[in-house]
CSV table of C-alpha atoms in Angstrom, one decimal:
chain,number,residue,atom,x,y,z
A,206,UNK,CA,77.3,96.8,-133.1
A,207,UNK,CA,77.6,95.2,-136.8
A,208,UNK,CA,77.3,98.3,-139.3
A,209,UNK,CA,76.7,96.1,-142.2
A,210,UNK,CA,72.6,95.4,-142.6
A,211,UNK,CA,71.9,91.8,-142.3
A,212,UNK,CA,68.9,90.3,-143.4
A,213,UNK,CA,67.3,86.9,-144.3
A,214,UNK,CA,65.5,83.5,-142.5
A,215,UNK,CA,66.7,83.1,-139.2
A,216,UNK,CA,65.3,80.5,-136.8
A,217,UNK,CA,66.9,81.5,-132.6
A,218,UNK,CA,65.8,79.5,-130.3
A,219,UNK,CA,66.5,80.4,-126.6
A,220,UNK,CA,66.6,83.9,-125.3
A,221,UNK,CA,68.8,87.2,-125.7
A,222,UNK,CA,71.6,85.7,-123.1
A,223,UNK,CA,71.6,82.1,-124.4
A,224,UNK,CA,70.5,80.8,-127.9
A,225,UNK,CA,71.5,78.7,-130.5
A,226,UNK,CA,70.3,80.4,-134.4
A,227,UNK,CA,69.7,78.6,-137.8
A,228,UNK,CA,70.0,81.4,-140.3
A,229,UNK,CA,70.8,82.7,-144.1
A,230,UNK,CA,72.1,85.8,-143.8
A,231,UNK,CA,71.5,88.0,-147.1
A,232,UNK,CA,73.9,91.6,-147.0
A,233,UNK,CA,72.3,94.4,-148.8
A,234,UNK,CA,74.9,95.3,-151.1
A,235,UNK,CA,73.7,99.1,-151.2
A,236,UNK,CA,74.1,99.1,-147.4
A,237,UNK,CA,76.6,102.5,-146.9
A,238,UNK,CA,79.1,99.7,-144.5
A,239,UNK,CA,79.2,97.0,-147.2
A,240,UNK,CA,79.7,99.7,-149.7
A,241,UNK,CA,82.9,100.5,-147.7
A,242,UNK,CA,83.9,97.3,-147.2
A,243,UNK,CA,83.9,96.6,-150.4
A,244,UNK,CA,85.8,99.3,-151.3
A,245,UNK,CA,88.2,98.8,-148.8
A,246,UNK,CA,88.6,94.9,-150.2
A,247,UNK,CA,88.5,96.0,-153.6
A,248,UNK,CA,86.0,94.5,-155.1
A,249,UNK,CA,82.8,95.6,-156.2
A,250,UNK,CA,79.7,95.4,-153.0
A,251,UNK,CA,78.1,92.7,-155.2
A,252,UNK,CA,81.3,90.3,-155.3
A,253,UNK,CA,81.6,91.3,-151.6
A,254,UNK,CA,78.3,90.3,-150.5
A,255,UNK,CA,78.0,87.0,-152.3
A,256,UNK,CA,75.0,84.9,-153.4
A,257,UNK,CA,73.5,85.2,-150.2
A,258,UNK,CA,72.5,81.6,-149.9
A,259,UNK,CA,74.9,80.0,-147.2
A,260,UNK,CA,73.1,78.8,-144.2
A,261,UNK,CA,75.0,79.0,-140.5
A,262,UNK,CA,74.1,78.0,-137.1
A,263,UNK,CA,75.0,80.6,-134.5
A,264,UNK,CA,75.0,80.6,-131.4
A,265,UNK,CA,75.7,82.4,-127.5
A,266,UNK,CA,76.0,80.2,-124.3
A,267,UNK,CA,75.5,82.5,-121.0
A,268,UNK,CA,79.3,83.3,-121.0
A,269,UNK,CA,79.0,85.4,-124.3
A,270,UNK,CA,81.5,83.4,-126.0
A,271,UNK,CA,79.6,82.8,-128.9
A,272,UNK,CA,80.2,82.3,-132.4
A,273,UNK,CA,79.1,80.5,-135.5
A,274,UNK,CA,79.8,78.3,-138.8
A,275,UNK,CA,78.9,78.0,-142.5
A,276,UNK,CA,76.5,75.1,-143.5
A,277,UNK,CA,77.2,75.4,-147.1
A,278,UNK,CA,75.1,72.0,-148.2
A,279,UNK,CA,72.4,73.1,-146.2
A,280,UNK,CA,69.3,73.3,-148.1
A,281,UNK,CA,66.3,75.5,-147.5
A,282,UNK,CA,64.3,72.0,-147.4
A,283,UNK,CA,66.3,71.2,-144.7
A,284,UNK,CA,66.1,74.2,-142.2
A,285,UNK,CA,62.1,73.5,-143.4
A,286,UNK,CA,62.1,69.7,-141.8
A,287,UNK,CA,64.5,71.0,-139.1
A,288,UNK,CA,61.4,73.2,-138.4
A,289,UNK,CA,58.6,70.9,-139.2
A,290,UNK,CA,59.9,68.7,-136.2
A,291,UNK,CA,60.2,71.5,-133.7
A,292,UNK,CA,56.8,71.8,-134.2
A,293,UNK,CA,55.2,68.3,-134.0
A,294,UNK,CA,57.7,68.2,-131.1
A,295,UNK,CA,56.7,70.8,-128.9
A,296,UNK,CA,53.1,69.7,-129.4
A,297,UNK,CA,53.8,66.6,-127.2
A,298,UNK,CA,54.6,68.4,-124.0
A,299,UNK,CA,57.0,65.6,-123.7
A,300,UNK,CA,61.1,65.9,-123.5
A,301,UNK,CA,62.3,65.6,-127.6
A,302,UNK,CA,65.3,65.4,-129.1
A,303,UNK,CA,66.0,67.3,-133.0
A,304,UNK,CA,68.8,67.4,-134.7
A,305,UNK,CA,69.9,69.6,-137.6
A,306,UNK,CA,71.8,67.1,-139.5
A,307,UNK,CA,74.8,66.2,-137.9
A,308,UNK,CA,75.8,69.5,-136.7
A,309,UNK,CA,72.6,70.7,-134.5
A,310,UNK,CA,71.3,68.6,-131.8
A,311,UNK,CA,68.5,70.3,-129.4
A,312,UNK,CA,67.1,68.1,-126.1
A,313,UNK,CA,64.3,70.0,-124.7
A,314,UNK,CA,62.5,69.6,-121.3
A,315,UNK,CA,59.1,70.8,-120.3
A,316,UNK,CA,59.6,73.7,-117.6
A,317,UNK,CA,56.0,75.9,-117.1
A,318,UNK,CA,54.7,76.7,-120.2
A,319,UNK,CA,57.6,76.2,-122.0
A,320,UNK,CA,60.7,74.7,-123.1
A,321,UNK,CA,64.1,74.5,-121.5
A,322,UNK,CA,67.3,73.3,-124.2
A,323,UNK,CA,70.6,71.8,-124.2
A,324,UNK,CA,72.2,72.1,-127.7
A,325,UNK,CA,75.2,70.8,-128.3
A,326,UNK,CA,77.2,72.2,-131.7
A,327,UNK,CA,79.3,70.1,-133.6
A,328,UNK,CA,81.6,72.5,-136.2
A,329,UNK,CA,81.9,70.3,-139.5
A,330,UNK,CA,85.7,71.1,-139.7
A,331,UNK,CA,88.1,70.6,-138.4
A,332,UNK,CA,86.8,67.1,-137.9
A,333,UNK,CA,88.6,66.7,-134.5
A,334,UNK,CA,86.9,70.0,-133.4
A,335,UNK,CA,85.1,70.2,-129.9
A,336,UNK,CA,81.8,69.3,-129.8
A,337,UNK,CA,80.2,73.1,-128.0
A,338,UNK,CA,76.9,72.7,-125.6
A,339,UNK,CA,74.8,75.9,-125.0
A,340,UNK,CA,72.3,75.5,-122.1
A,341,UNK,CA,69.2,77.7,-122.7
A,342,UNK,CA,66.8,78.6,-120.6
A,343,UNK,CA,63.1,77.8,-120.7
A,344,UNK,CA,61.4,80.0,-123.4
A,345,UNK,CA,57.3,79.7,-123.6
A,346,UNK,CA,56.1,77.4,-126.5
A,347,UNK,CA,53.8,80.3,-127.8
A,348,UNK,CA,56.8,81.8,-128.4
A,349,UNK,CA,58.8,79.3,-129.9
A,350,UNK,CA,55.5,78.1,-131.8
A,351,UNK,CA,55.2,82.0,-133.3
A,352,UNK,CA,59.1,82.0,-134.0
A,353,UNK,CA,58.6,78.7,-136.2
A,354,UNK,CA,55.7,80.3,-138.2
A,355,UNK,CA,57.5,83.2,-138.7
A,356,UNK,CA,60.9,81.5,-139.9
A,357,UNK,CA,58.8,78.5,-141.9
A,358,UNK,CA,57.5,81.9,-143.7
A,359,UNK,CA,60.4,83.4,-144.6
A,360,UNK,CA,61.4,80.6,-146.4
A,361,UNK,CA,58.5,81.0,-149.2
């Protein structure tokens, strides 16, 4: 468990096994761990916590061998139309493909009453990196609907 408090827009799709995660974390620097942390790095929690304005796309295939990447030209505008097309897109009941610039791609099928994904990750350095593919299993549109809303929200 992470002891530093993390906070900010985050956008998961998929399900607490597999999921691929748009988010800007935002560290409270009066958090008692990133107090310490700082400390320990020697700087003041402030410098250690940053402007809080980096996006990252995270993410955990089945195996638990996740991890996750910086987007630092990643606008909130962006994440917004990201989001914006989720939505029209699972309005159609149809397969859909999305991308998140060059680094995000989801292709979603119809299973039930909801949405199955394959999302492949492409890290944007080194530029020879692997290209990483998370298969997540179906998760109910309500759901992904009421996840949208919230995470279009947060970005006000």
């Amino acid at each position: 468990m992470n002891p530093i408090a993390v906070s900010g827009p985050e956008l998961v799709i998929g399900t607490g096994d597999a999921y691929v995660a748009l988010v800007r974390p935002q560290i409270d620097p009066s958090d008692p761990g990133v107090r310490l942390a700082a400390e320990q790095a020697g700087v003041t929690p402030e410098e250690f916590v940053g402007p809080g304005d980096v996006w990252a796309v995270v993410w955990e295939p089945e195996d638990g061998e996740g991890d996750g990447f910086e987007l630092p030209g990643l606008r909130d505008a962006e994440a917004e139309h990201f989001s914006e097309q989720l939505v029209t897109a699972l309005g159609s009941g149809e397969p859909f493909t999305v991308e998140a610039g060059a680094v995000l791609r989801l292709d979603a099928r119809p299973v039930g009453d909801g949405y199955a994904f394959s999302a492949e990750v492409t890290p944007p350095e080194p530029e020879e990196a692997d290209v990483l593919s998370v298969e997540i299993p179906p998760v109910p549109t309500l759901t992904l609907l009421a996840d949208l809303e919230a995470f279009r929200g947060s970005l006000a």
